[in-house]
C-alpha cells in the first residue's frame, strides 16, 4: 500500500510539473492566441469621401517669390501644413502679381510671407502693415533679412535693434506652455547662420528661442487691431514642419486643426530567419551567439519595454533572406521561430504585417538605384508578383487568425511598378508604411489615402541611436499631426551604422528614453498597431472642420466625421472650459486635445 501511495504521489508531482511546463509553453509560444481586430478598424474605400478638404473658418494668403530657392522651399512647407491643418489658402507669386495688394489681401483673414526679401514689396509694405493695423494677422514665415523695408516696419514687429548678419542657430527651445515636448532642448545638426539677430521690446511674447536665449526664434506682437507673428527659424525642411505649423497657430485668438492622434512602433524583419553564428558586439557584451541573444536578451527586453510604455508592436514578416529574384521561389519550411516570436508579439496586443518574401525591394530591371544598396531587381513582373503571393501564403499559413493588412517595403524602397501592383493585385494590403523624410531611393510618403484606396502611413524615426535630427523630427511631428511613428530591426545590433558598437544596453536605454519622452510629452496619445494607425489616418483625411466664435463660445462642426475625430486647439486668448459633444483635455498652458464624438461640438470659452 505504501508503495502504491508513493507511486500515486510521484504521478501527481509529475503531472504537476507537466502542467506547469505546458502552461509555460502556452505562454511562451502563444498557442492560445486568437485573432483580434485592430483598435481602430480600417474602413472600406467608399467611406472616405473627402481628401483633406479645407474648412471655411479661416482664409489665408501665402506670398512667395518663385525665383528665390529659399522662398520656394518655404512655400512647399506652408502649402503642405496648411493643407493638413485644413486652412483654405491661396499661393501668390509676388513677382508675377498684377493685382492691387490692398484688394488682394482684403479677401483674407491671415497672410503668410514666405520670403526673406521684403524689398520685393516696394511701397506695398505700407499696405501690408496698414492691413494688420486694421485687424489683419500676418506671419513672417521665414526669417527676414535686414533691408530698407525691414527697417521701416521693424518697430511694429517689436524689434528694437537687428544685425545685418544672420545669427547661428544650433538648437531649438520651446516655451513650456507653447509646444508639446517642450521639456527638452532640441539640437540641430550642421547648424549655420540662419536667423535674424534681433533684440525685442517688452511688448513682444517670445515662444521659442535658442538654448542661451540669445536668438528669439518665434515671437508675437499685437499691433493696433491686428497681430504680427515672426517665425525666425530658417531651416525650411520637411523634418521641421511642426515648428512652422505651431507658429501659424499663434495668429488667431483660437485655432483648431485636425490631428491623427496615434503612436506606433514597427519591428522590420520580424519574425524572420534568425542569423546563425556570432555578432561581434553581441559576443563582446554577452558572450552569446545571435540566436541566443535574440531569444534570451533582446526580445525579453523589448517585451518589457512594450509593457512599461504601453507599446503595441507591429512585426513585419520576411520569409527568407535568399536573394533569388528569378525562377522558382522556394518556400521556407523552417517556421519554429515565426511561431515563437510571432505569437508572443500577438499575445502582447501587437500585430503582424508583410515585409517581403526576401529583402529585395519590389523593383523591376528598369528601376535605377541612386545609391548602392546591394539589392537585385526582379527578373520580371510575374516573379515579383509571385514573391508577394508566396509571402502572403506563408504568413497566413502560420498565423491563420491574424488579419494582416500592413506592408512595409524592404529598406523603404518601392518602385512605381511595385506600388501599382500592390494596389491592383493584392486587396488584402490596405496600408503601406514606408518613410516620411526624403531619401534618394526611398518611397517617401505623406499621411494620406491614395487614389487606389491604400492608406499611406509613413514612419518618422528609426533605430536605437535616436540622434539629434531624429529627436527634433519626432518633436516637430508630434506638434503637427500629434503622431509618433518609429521602427527598428533586430539586426540593428549587428550593424555599426545602426549603433551596434554602442551595445544593446545603450540602445535599449535610448529607446526607453524615447518612449518615456512620448509618455511625458503626449500623455493622451493613442498607442496603436500599424492597422490602427491606418484607420486613424483614414478618419483624419476625411475630416473637414468649420468653427466660429459666438458670444464667447466656440461652435465646431466636423464634416466627414465617421465615429470620433481628434483636434488640437490653440487658445491664445483666455482658456477653454467644458465641451458639449466631445471630451476636452488640456495639454499645456495653451494647447488642448479635443475628442469630438459628434458632428457638432460646443466649447465654452472663458477669460
Coordinates of C-alpha atoms in Angstrom, one line a residue:
X1 CA 0.0 0.0 0.0
X2 CA 2.8 2.4 0.9
X3 CA 4.5 1.8 -2.5
X4 CA 1.1 2.4 -4.3
X5 CA 0.6 5.6 -2.3
X6 CA 4.1 6.8 -3.1
X7 CA 3.7 5.9 -6.7
X8 CA 0.5 8.0 -6.9
X9 CA 2.2 10.9 -5.2
X10 CA 5.0 10.7 -7.8
X11 CA 2.5 10.6 -10.6
X12 CA 0.7 13.7 -9.2
X13 CA 4.0 15.5 -8.9
X14 CA 5.0 14.6 -12.4
X15 CA 1.6 15.7 -13.7
X16 CA 2.0 19.0 -11.8
X17 CA 5.4 19.6 -13.5
X18 CA 3.9 18.7 -16.9
X19 CA 1.1 21.1 -16.3
X20 CA 3.5 23.9 -15.4
X21 CA 5.6 23.1 -18.5
X22 CA 2.5 23.1 -20.7
X23 CA 1.3 26.5 -19.3
X24 CA 4.8 28.0 -19.8
X25 CA 4.9 26.6 -23.3
X26 CA 1.5 28.1 -24.0
X27 CA 2.7 31.5 -22.6
X28 CA 5.9 31.4 -24.5
X29 CA 4.7 30.1 -27.8
X30 CA 1.2 31.7 -27.7
X31 CA -0.9 28.6 -28.5
X32 CA -4.0 30.3 -27.1
X33 CA -3.7 33.3 -29.3
X34 CA -6.9 34.3 -31.1
X35 CA -7.1 36.9 -33.9
X36 CA -8.3 40.3 -32.8
X37 CA -9.4 43.3 -34.9
X38 CA -7.3 46.5 -34.8
X39 CA -8.4 49.0 -32.2
X40 CA -9.5 51.4 -35.0
X41 CA -10.9 49.5 -37.9
X42 CA -9.7 50.1 -41.4
X43 CA -12.7 51.4 -43.4
X44 CA -13.8 50.4 -46.9
X45 CA -12.7 52.7 -49.6
X46 CA -16.1 54.2 -50.2
X47 CA -16.3 55.5 -46.7
X48 CA -13.6 58.1 -47.5
X49 CA -15.3 60.9 -49.4
X50 CA -13.1 63.8 -48.5
X51 CA -9.4 64.4 -49.2
X52 CA -8.1 66.9 -46.6
X53 CA -10.8 69.4 -47.8
X54 CA -10.3 72.8 -46.3
X55 CA -12.8 74.3 -44.0
X56 CA -14.2 77.8 -44.3
X57 CA -13.1 79.0 -40.8
X58 CA -10.0 80.9 -41.9
X59 CA -8.8 82.1 -45.3
X60 CA -5.1 82.5 -45.8
X61 CA -2.8 84.1 -48.4
X62 CA 0.7 82.9 -48.9
X63 CA 3.1 85.3 -50.6
X64 CA 6.3 83.9 -52.1
X65 CA 8.9 84.5 -54.8
X66 CA 9.4 81.8 -57.4
X67 CA 12.9 82.8 -58.4
X68 CA 14.2 82.5 -54.8
X69 CA 15.1 79.0 -53.8
X70 CA 14.6 79.5 -50.1
X71 CA 11.2 81.1 -50.7
X72 CA 10.2 78.2 -52.9
X73 CA 11.1 75.7 -50.2
X74 CA 9.2 77.8 -47.7
X75 CA 6.1 77.7 -49.9
X76 CA 6.3 73.9 -50.0
X77 CA 6.4 73.8 -46.2
X78 CA 3.4 76.1 -45.7
X79 CA 1.4 74.7 -48.6
X80 CA 1.5 71.2 -47.0
X81 CA 0.9 72.2 -43.4
X82 CA -2.0 74.5 -44.3
X83 CA -3.5 71.6 -46.3
X84 CA -3.0 69.2 -43.4
X85 CA -4.5 71.7 -41.0
X86 CA -7.5 72.4 -43.4
X87 CA -6.8 76.1 -43.8
X88 CA -8.3 77.4 -47.1
X89 CA -5.4 79.2 -48.7
X90 CA -4.1 80.7 -52.0
X91 CA -0.4 81.0 -53.0
X92 CA 0.6 84.1 -54.9
X93 CA 3.9 84.7 -56.5
X94 CA 4.8 88.3 -55.7
X95 CA 7.0 88.7 -58.8
X96 CA 4.0 88.0 -61.1
X97 CA 1.2 89.5 -59.0
X98 CA -0.5 92.3 -61.0
X99 CA -3.4 92.8 -58.6
X100 CA -3.6 95.8 -56.2
X101 CA -2.2 94.4 -52.9
X102 CA -4.9 96.2 -50.9
X103 CA -7.6 94.5 -52.8
X104 CA -5.8 91.2 -52.8
X105 CA -5.2 90.9 -49.0
X106 CA -8.6 92.3 -48.1
X107 CA -10.1 88.9 -49.1
X108 CA -8.1 87.1 -46.4
X109 CA -8.0 86.7 -42.7
X110 CA -4.4 85.8 -42.4
X111 CA -1.3 86.4 -44.6
X112 CA 2.0 84.4 -44.6
X113 CA 5.1 86.0 -46.1
X114 CA 7.1 83.0 -47.2
X115 CA 10.1 85.1 -48.3
X116 CA 13.0 86.9 -46.7
X117 CA 13.5 89.8 -49.0
X118 CA 10.9 92.5 -48.1
X119 CA 12.3 94.8 -50.8
X120 CA 10.2 92.9 -53.3
X121 CA 7.1 94.5 -51.9
X122 CA 8.4 98.0 -52.6
X123 CA 6.0 100.7 -51.2
X124 CA 3.3 98.0 -50.8
X125 CA 5.0 97.1 -47.5
X126 CA 2.9 100.1 -46.1
X127 CA -0.3 98.4 -47.3
X128 CA 0.6 95.2 -45.5
X129 CA 1.3 96.9 -42.2
X130 CA -1.8 99.0 -42.6
X131 CA -3.9 95.9 -43.2
X132 CA -2.5 94.4 -39.9
X133 CA -3.4 97.6 -38.1
X134 CA -7.0 97.3 -39.3
X135 CA -7.2 93.8 -37.8
X136 CA -5.2 91.5 -40.1
X137 CA -3.0 88.7 -38.9
X138 CA 0.4 88.4 -40.6
X139 CA 3.1 85.7 -40.1
X140 CA 6.6 86.2 -41.3
X141 CA 7.0 82.6 -42.2
X142 CA 10.8 82.6 -42.5
X143 CA 13.5 84.9 -41.1
X144 CA 13.5 88.3 -43.0
X145 CA 16.9 89.9 -43.6
X146 CA 17.6 93.5 -42.8
X147 CA 16.9 95.9 -45.6
X148 CA 15.3 99.4 -46.1
X149 CA 11.7 98.0 -46.0
X150 CA 12.6 95.9 -42.9
X151 CA 13.9 98.9 -41.1
X152 CA 10.8 100.8 -42.0
X153 CA 8.5 98.3 -40.2
X154 CA 10.8 96.6 -37.7
X155 CA 9.4 98.5 -34.7
X156 CA 5.9 97.3 -35.5
X157 CA 7.3 93.7 -35.1
X158 CA 8.6 94.6 -31.7
X159 CA 12.3 94.8 -32.8
X160 CA 14.5 97.3 -31.0
X161 CA 17.6 96.5 -33.0
X162 CA 18.8 93.9 -35.5
X163 CA 22.0 92.9 -37.2
X164 CA 22.7 92.8 -40.9
X165 CA 24.2 89.3 -40.3
X166 CA 22.2 86.3 -39.5
X167 CA 22.8 84.5 -36.2
X168 CA 23.9 80.9 -36.0
X169 CA 21.2 78.5 -34.7
X170 CA 22.3 75.2 -33.2
X171 CA 19.2 74.3 -31.1
X172 CA 15.6 75.0 -30.5
X173 CA 13.8 75.6 -27.2
X174 CA 10.1 76.0 -26.8
X175 CA 8.3 77.7 -24.0
X176 CA 6.7 75.1 -21.8
X177 CA 3.3 76.5 -22.5
X178 CA 3.7 76.6 -26.3
X179 CA 4.7 73.3 -27.9
X180 CA 4.4 69.7 -26.8
X181 CA 7.7 68.1 -25.7
X182 CA 9.0 71.5 -24.5
X183 CA 10.8 69.9 -21.6
X184 CA 13.9 69.4 -23.7
X185 CA 16.4 71.4 -25.8
X186 CA 16.4 70.1 -29.4
X187 CA 19.8 70.2 -31.1
X188 CA 20.1 71.0 -34.8
X189 CA 22.8 69.1 -36.7
X190 CA 25.0 71.1 -39.0
X191 CA 23.7 74.4 -37.7
X192 CA 24.6 77.6 -39.6
X193 CA 23.8 81.4 -39.7
X194 CA 20.1 81.2 -40.4
X195 CA 18.1 83.5 -38.2
X196 CA 17.7 87.2 -37.8
X197 CA 19.8 88.5 -34.8
X198 CA 17.3 90.8 -33.0
X199 CA 16.6 92.5 -29.7
X200 CA 12.9 92.7 -28.9
X201 CA 10.9 95.1 -26.8
X202 CA 8.9 94.3 -23.7
X203 CA 5.6 94.1 -25.6
X204 CA 6.5 91.0 -27.6
X205 CA 5.9 87.5 -26.4
X206 CA 8.7 85.1 -27.2
X207 CA 7.5 81.5 -27.6
X208 CA 10.8 79.8 -28.7
X209 CA 14.5 80.7 -28.7
X210 CA 17.9 79.2 -28.7
X211 CA 19.2 77.5 -25.6
X212 CA 21.2 80.5 -24.5
X213 CA 18.2 82.8 -25.3
X214 CA 20.4 85.0 -27.5
X215 CA 18.3 84.4 -30.6
X216 CA 14.4 84.6 -30.4
X217 CA 13.0 82.0 -32.8
X218 CA 9.3 82.5 -32.6
X219 CA 7.6 85.6 -31.2
X220 CA 4.3 87.5 -31.5
X221 CA 3.3 91.1 -31.0
X222 CA -0.1 92.9 -31.1
X223 CA -0.2 95.9 -33.5
X224 CA -3.2 98.2 -33.2
X225 CA -6.2 95.9 -34.0
X226 CA -4.1 93.1 -35.5
X227 CA -1.2 90.9 -34.8
X228 CA 2.3 90.1 -36.2
X229 CA 3.9 86.7 -35.7
X230 CA 7.6 86.1 -36.7
X231 CA 8.9 82.6 -37.3
X232 CA 12.6 83.4 -37.1
X233 CA 13.6 79.8 -37.9
X234 CA 15.4 79.3 -41.2
X235 CA 15.6 75.5 -41.7
X236 CA 12.9 75.0 -44.3
X237 CA 13.0 71.2 -44.3
X238 CA 10.2 68.6 -44.0
X239 CA 11.6 67.5 -40.7
X240 CA 10.8 70.8 -39.1
X241 CA 7.2 71.3 -40.4
X242 CA 5.7 71.2 -36.9
X243 CA 7.7 74.3 -35.9
X244 CA 6.3 76.3 -38.7
X245 CA 2.8 75.0 -38.1
X246 CA 2.9 75.9 -34.4
X247 CA 4.0 79.5 -35.4
X248 CA 0.9 79.7 -37.7
X249 CA -1.4 78.7 -34.8
X250 CA -0.4 81.9 -32.9
X251 CA -2.2 84.2 -35.4
X252 CA -5.7 83.7 -34.2
X253 CA -7.3 84.0 -30.8
X254 CA -8.4 80.4 -31.1
X255 CA -7.1 78.0 -33.8
X256 CA -8.4 74.4 -34.3
X257 CA -6.9 71.8 -36.6
X258 CA -7.5 68.0 -37.0
X259 CA -4.8 65.6 -35.9
X260 CA -4.3 61.8 -36.3
X261 CA -3.5 61.1 -32.6
X262 CA -1.5 57.8 -32.9
X263 CA 1.7 56.3 -31.8
X264 CA 3.1 53.2 -33.5
X265 CA 6.2 51.1 -33.2
X266 CA 7.2 48.8 -36.0
X267 CA 9.8 46.0 -36.0
X268 CA 11.0 45.3 -39.5
X269 CA 12.4 41.8 -40.4
X270 CA 10.5 40.3 -37.5
X271 CA 9.8 37.5 -37.4
X272 CA 12.3 36.3 -40.0
X273 CA 15.1 33.7 -40.2
X274 CA 17.4 34.3 -37.3
X275 CA 21.1 34.8 -38.4
X276 CA 23.4 31.9 -37.5
X277 CA 26.8 32.4 -35.8
X278 CA 28.0 35.4 -33.7
X279 CA 27.7 39.1 -33.9
X280 CA 30.9 41.0 -33.0
X281 CA 29.4 43.3 -30.4
X282 CA 26.8 40.8 -29.1
X283 CA 29.7 38.4 -28.5
X284 CA 31.7 41.2 -26.9
X285 CA 28.9 42.2 -24.4
X286 CA 27.0 39.0 -23.8
X287 CA 29.3 36.1 -24.9
X288 CA 26.3 34.6 -26.8
X289 CA 25.5 33.7 -30.4
X290 CA 23.0 35.8 -32.2
X291 CA 20.1 33.3 -31.8
X292 CA 20.6 33.0 -28.1
X293 CA 20.9 36.8 -27.7
X294 CA 17.7 37.4 -29.6
X295 CA 15.7 34.9 -27.5
X296 CA 17.3 35.4 -24.1
X297 CA 18.1 39.2 -24.0
X298 CA 16.9 41.4 -26.9
X299 CA 13.3 40.1 -27.2
X300 CA 12.6 39.8 -23.5
X301 CA 13.9 43.4 -23.1
X302 CA 11.7 44.6 -26.0
X303 CA 8.6 42.9 -24.4
X304 CA 9.4 44.6 -21.1
X305 CA 9.7 48.0 -22.8
X306 CA 6.4 47.4 -24.6
X307 CA 4.7 46.6 -21.3
X308 CA 6.2 49.6 -19.5
X309 CA 5.3 52.1 -22.2
X310 CA 2.1 50.5 -23.5
X311 CA 3.6 49.8 -26.9
X312 CA 1.8 47.5 -29.3
X313 CA 4.5 46.3 -31.7
X314 CA 3.8 45.7 -35.4
X315 CA 6.1 43.0 -36.7
X316 CA 6.8 42.7 -40.4
X317 CA 7.5 39.2 -41.8
X318 CA 10.4 38.3 -44.0
X319 CA 10.1 34.7 -45.3
X320 CA 13.7 34.1 -46.4
X321 CA 17.0 36.0 -46.8
X322 CA 17.8 34.2 -50.1
X323 CA 18.4 36.9 -52.8
X324 CA 16.6 34.9 -55.5
X325 CA 14.7 37.3 -57.9
X326 CA 14.2 35.0 -60.8
X327 CA 12.9 31.5 -61.4
X328 CA 11.3 29.3 -58.7
X329 CA 10.8 30.9 -55.3
X330 CA 11.2 28.2 -52.8
X331 CA 9.1 28.3 -49.6
X332 CA 10.7 28.5 -46.2
X333 CA 10.0 25.2 -44.4
X334 CA 11.5 26.3 -41.1
X335 CA 8.8 28.0 -39.1
X336 CA 9.5 27.5 -35.4
X337 CA 11.0 31.0 -34.9
X338 CA 7.9 32.5 -36.5
X339 CA 5.6 30.7 -34.1
X340 CA 7.8 31.5 -31.1
X341 CA 8.3 35.2 -31.7
X342 CA 5.1 36.0 -33.6
X343 CA 2.7 34.6 -31.1
X344 CA 4.4 36.3 -28.2
X345 CA 4.1 39.6 -30.1
X346 CA 0.4 39.0 -30.8
X347 CA -0.3 38.0 -27.2
X348 CA 1.0 41.4 -26.1
X349 CA -1.6 43.1 -28.2
X350 CA 0.6 43.5 -31.3
X351 CA 0.1 42.8 -34.9
X352 CA 1.9 41.2 -37.9
X353 CA 2.2 42.5 -41.4
X354 CA 4.1 41.9 -44.6
X355 CA 7.7 42.9 -45.4
X356 CA 8.9 40.6 -48.2
X357 CA 9.4 37.1 -49.5
X358 CA 13.0 38.1 -49.2
X359 CA 14.6 41.5 -48.6
X360 CA 14.6 42.5 -52.2
X361 CA 12.5 45.6 -52.9
X362 CA 9.7 45.4 -55.5
X363 CA 11.7 46.9 -58.4
X364 CA 11.9 45.7 -62.0
X365 CA 15.1 45.9 -64.2
X366 CA 14.2 49.4 -65.4
X367 CA 14.5 50.8 -61.9
X368 CA 17.7 52.7 -61.3
X369 CA 19.1 52.9 -57.8
X370 CA 20.6 56.3 -56.9
X371 CA 22.8 54.7 -54.1
X372 CA 24.5 51.4 -53.8
X373 CA 22.3 49.3 -51.5
X374 CA 23.4 45.8 -52.8
X375 CA 20.0 44.8 -54.0
X376 CA 18.9 43.0 -57.1
X377 CA 15.9 43.8 -59.2
X378 CA 13.2 41.2 -60.0
X379 CA 13.6 39.5 -63.4
X380 CA 10.1 40.2 -64.5
X381 CA 6.6 41.3 -63.3
X382 CA 5.4 37.7 -62.9
X383 CA 8.2 36.8 -60.5
X384 CA 7.8 40.0 -58.5
X385 CA 4.1 39.3 -58.3
X386 CA 4.8 35.7 -57.2
X387 CA 7.1 36.9 -54.4
X388 CA 4.3 38.8 -52.7
X389 CA 1.8 36.0 -53.3
X390 CA 4.2 33.5 -51.6
X391 CA 4.8 35.8 -48.7
X392 CA 1.1 36.1 -48.1
X393 CA 0.6 32.3 -48.3
X394 CA 3.5 31.7 -46.0
X395 CA 2.4 34.3 -43.4
X396 CA -1.3 33.3 -43.3
X397 CA -0.5 29.6 -43.1
X398 CA 1.4 30.2 -39.8
X399 CA -1.0 32.9 -38.4
X400 CA -4.4 32.0 -39.8
X401 CA -6.3 34.1 -37.3
X402 CA -4.3 37.3 -37.9
X403 CA -5.8 39.7 -40.4
X404 CA -2.7 41.1 -42.0
X405 CA -3.1 44.3 -43.9
X406 CA 0.1 46.4 -43.5
X407 CA 3.0 46.3 -46.0
X408 CA 6.5 47.8 -45.3
X409 CA 8.9 48.0 -48.3
X410 CA 12.3 46.5 -47.7
X411 CA 14.7 49.3 -46.9
X412 CA 11.7 51.6 -47.6
X413 CA 12.3 51.2 -51.4
X414 CA 9.3 50.7 -53.6
X415 CA 9.2 51.3 -57.4
X416 CA 6.2 52.7 -59.2
X417 CA 5.6 49.3 -60.8
X418 CA 5.7 47.6 -57.4
X419 CA 3.4 50.2 -55.8
X420 CA 0.9 49.9 -58.6
X421 CA 1.0 46.1 -58.4
X422 CA 0.1 46.2 -54.6
X423 CA -2.9 48.5 -55.2
X424 CA -4.3 46.5 -58.2
X425 CA -3.5 42.8 -57.4
X426 CA -3.4 42.5 -53.6
X427 CA -6.6 43.9 -52.0
X428 CA -5.6 42.4 -48.6
X429 CA -2.9 45.1 -48.4
X430 CA -4.7 48.1 -47.0
X431 CA -1.8 50.2 -45.8
X432 CA 1.8 50.9 -46.8
X433 CA 4.2 52.1 -44.0
X434 CA 7.4 53.4 -45.6
X435 CA 9.2 56.6 -44.7
X436 CA 8.4 60.3 -44.0
X437 CA 11.7 62.0 -44.8
X438 CA 13.2 62.4 -48.2
X439 CA 15.8 59.9 -49.5
X440 CA 17.5 59.1 -52.8
X441 CA 15.6 55.8 -53.4
X442 CA 13.0 55.6 -50.6
X443 CA 9.3 55.6 -51.2
X444 CA 8.5 58.9 -49.4
X445 CA 5.0 59.4 -48.1
X446 CA 2.6 61.9 -46.6
X447 CA -0.2 60.9 -44.2
X448 CA -3.0 60.4 -46.7
X449 CA -5.2 57.9 -48.6
X450 CA -4.0 57.2 -52.1
X451 CA -6.3 57.1 -55.2
X452 CA -6.3 53.3 -55.1
X453 CA -7.6 53.3 -51.5
X454 CA -4.3 52.3 -49.9
X455 CA -3.6 54.2 -46.7
X456 CA -0.1 55.9 -46.6
X457 CA 1.3 55.9 -43.1
X458 CA 4.9 57.0 -43.1
X459 CA 7.3 56.1 -40.3
X460 CA 9.1 59.1 -38.9
X461 CA 12.2 58.0 -36.9
X462 CA 14.1 54.7 -36.6
X463 CA 16.7 52.6 -34.7
X464 CA 18.2 52.8 -31.3
X465 CA 20.7 55.6 -31.8
X466 CA 17.9 58.3 -32.0
X467 CA 20.3 61.1 -32.8
X468 CA 19.5 64.8 -32.5
X469 CA 18.0 65.0 -36.0
X470 CA 15.5 62.2 -35.2
X471 CA 14.7 63.8 -31.9
X472 CA 13.7 67.2 -33.4
X473 CA 11.9 65.5 -36.2
X474 CA 9.8 63.5 -33.7
X475 CA 9.2 66.7 -31.7
X476 CA 8.0 68.6 -34.8
X477 CA 5.7 65.8 -36.0
X478 CA 4.2 65.4 -32.5
X479 CA 3.1 69.1 -32.8
X480 CA 1.8 68.9 -36.4
X481 CA 0.0 65.6 -36.7
X482 CA 0.1 64.5 -33.0
X483 CA 1.8 61.4 -34.2
X484 CA 4.8 59.3 -33.2
X485 CA 6.0 56.6 -35.5
X486 CA 9.2 54.6 -35.0
X487 CA 10.8 51.4 -36.5
X488 CA 13.8 49.3 -35.8
X489 CA 15.3 45.9 -36.9
X490 CA 16.6 43.1 -34.7
X491 CA 19.8 43.2 -36.7
X492 CA 20.4 46.8 -35.7
X493 CA 22.5 45.1 -33.0
X494 CA 24.8 43.7 -35.8
X495 CA 25.4 46.8 -37.9
X496 CA 27.8 49.6 -36.8
X497 CA 26.0 52.2 -38.9
X498 CA 22.9 51.5 -36.8
X499 CA 24.7 51.6 -33.4
X500 CA 25.9 48.0 -32.9
X501 CA 29.2 49.2 -31.5
X502 CA 27.4 51.1 -28.8
X503 CA 26.0 47.9 -27.4
X504 CA 22.4 46.8 -26.7
X505 CA 22.4 48.3 -23.2
X506 CA 23.0 51.8 -24.6
X507 CA 20.5 51.4 -27.5
X508 CA 17.9 50.0 -25.1
X509 CA 18.4 53.0 -22.8
X510 CA 17.9 55.3 -25.8
X511 CA 14.7 53.5 -26.7
X512 CA 13.5 53.7 -23.1
X513 CA 14.2 57.4 -23.0
X514 CA 12.4 58.0 -26.4
X515 CA 9.4 56.0 -25.3
X516 CA 9.4 57.9 -22.0
X517 CA 9.5 61.2 -23.8
X518 CA 6.4 60.2 -25.7
X519 CA 4.7 59.2 -22.4
X520 CA 5.6 62.6 -20.9
X521 CA 5.0 64.8 -23.9
X522 CA 1.8 63.3 -25.2
X523 CA 0.1 61.6 -22.2
X524 CA -3.2 61.2 -24.1
X525 CA -1.8 59.8 -27.4
X526 CA -3.3 56.5 -28.6
X527 CA -0.8 53.6 -28.8
X528 CA -1.9 51.7 -32.0
X529 CA -0.7 49.0 -34.3
X530 CA 0.1 49.7 -37.9
X531 CA -3.5 48.8 -39.0
X532 CA -4.9 51.0 -36.2
X533 CA -2.7 53.9 -37.5
X534 CA -4.2 53.3 -41.0
X535 CA -7.7 53.5 -39.6
X536 CA -6.8 56.7 -37.7
X537 CA -5.3 58.3 -40.9
X538 CA -8.5 57.5 -42.9
X539 CA -10.6 59.3 -40.3
X540 CA -8.2 62.2 -40.2
X541 CA -8.1 62.6 -44.0
X542 CA -11.9 62.6 -44.3
X543 CA -12.4 65.4 -41.8
X544 CA -13.3 68.9 -42.7
X545 CA -13.8 71.3 -39.7
X546 CA -15.6 74.6 -39.6
X547 CA -15.7 76.7 -36.5
X548 CA -16.8 80.1 -35.3
X549 CA -16.8 82.0 -32.1
X550 CA -20.0 83.5 -30.9
X551 CA -20.8 85.1 -27.6
X552 CA -17.7 83.6 -26.0
X553 CA -18.4 80.0 -27.2
X554 CA -16.8 78.0 -29.9
X555 CA -19.1 76.2 -32.3
X556 CA -17.2 73.4 -34.2
X557 CA -18.8 71.4 -37.0
X558 CA -17.0 68.3 -38.2
X559 CA -18.0 67.4 -41.8
X560 CA -16.9 63.9 -42.6
X561 CA -16.7 62.6 -39.1
X562 CA -17.1 58.8 -39.1
X563 CA -17.1 57.9 -35.4
X564 CA -14.7 60.1 -33.5
X565 CA -12.4 62.9 -34.5
X566 CA -9.4 64.5 -32.8
X567 CA -8.3 68.1 -32.9
X568 CA -5.6 70.2 -31.4
X569 CA -6.8 73.6 -30.2
X570 CA -4.6 76.6 -29.6
X571 CA -6.2 79.1 -27.2
X572 CA -4.1 82.3 -27.4
X573 CA -6.6 84.4 -25.6
X574 CA -8.2 83.0 -22.5
X575 CA -8.9 79.4 -21.6
X576 CA -11.4 76.7 -22.6
X577 CA -13.9 75.1 -20.4
X578 CA -16.4 72.3 -21.0
X579 CA -17.0 70.7 -24.3
X580 CA -20.5 69.5 -25.3
X581 CA -20.4 66.7 -27.8
X582 CA -16.8 65.9 -27.1
X583 CA -14.1 65.5 -24.5
X584 CA -11.6 68.3 -23.9
X585 CA -8.2 67.6 -22.4
X586 CA -5.7 70.4 -21.5
X587 CA -2.2 69.5 -22.7
X588 CA -0.3 72.7 -21.6
X589 CA -0.9 76.3 -21.0
X590 CA -2.4 77.0 -24.4
X591 CA -2.9 73.6 -26.2
X592 CA -5.9 71.3 -25.8
X593 CA -6.8 67.9 -27.3
X594 CA -10.4 67.6 -28.3
X595 CA -12.0 64.2 -28.9
X596 CA -15.1 65.0 -30.9
X597 CA -17.8 62.4 -30.6
X598 CA -20.5 64.4 -32.5
X599 CA -20.6 66.3 -35.8
X600 CA -21.3 69.4 -33.7
X601 CA -19.3 70.4 -30.6
X602 CA -19.8 73.5 -28.5
X603 CA -16.8 74.6 -26.3
X604 CA -17.2 77.1 -23.5
X605 CA -14.5 79.8 -23.7
X606 CA -13.5 81.6 -20.5
X607 CA -11.3 84.6 -19.9

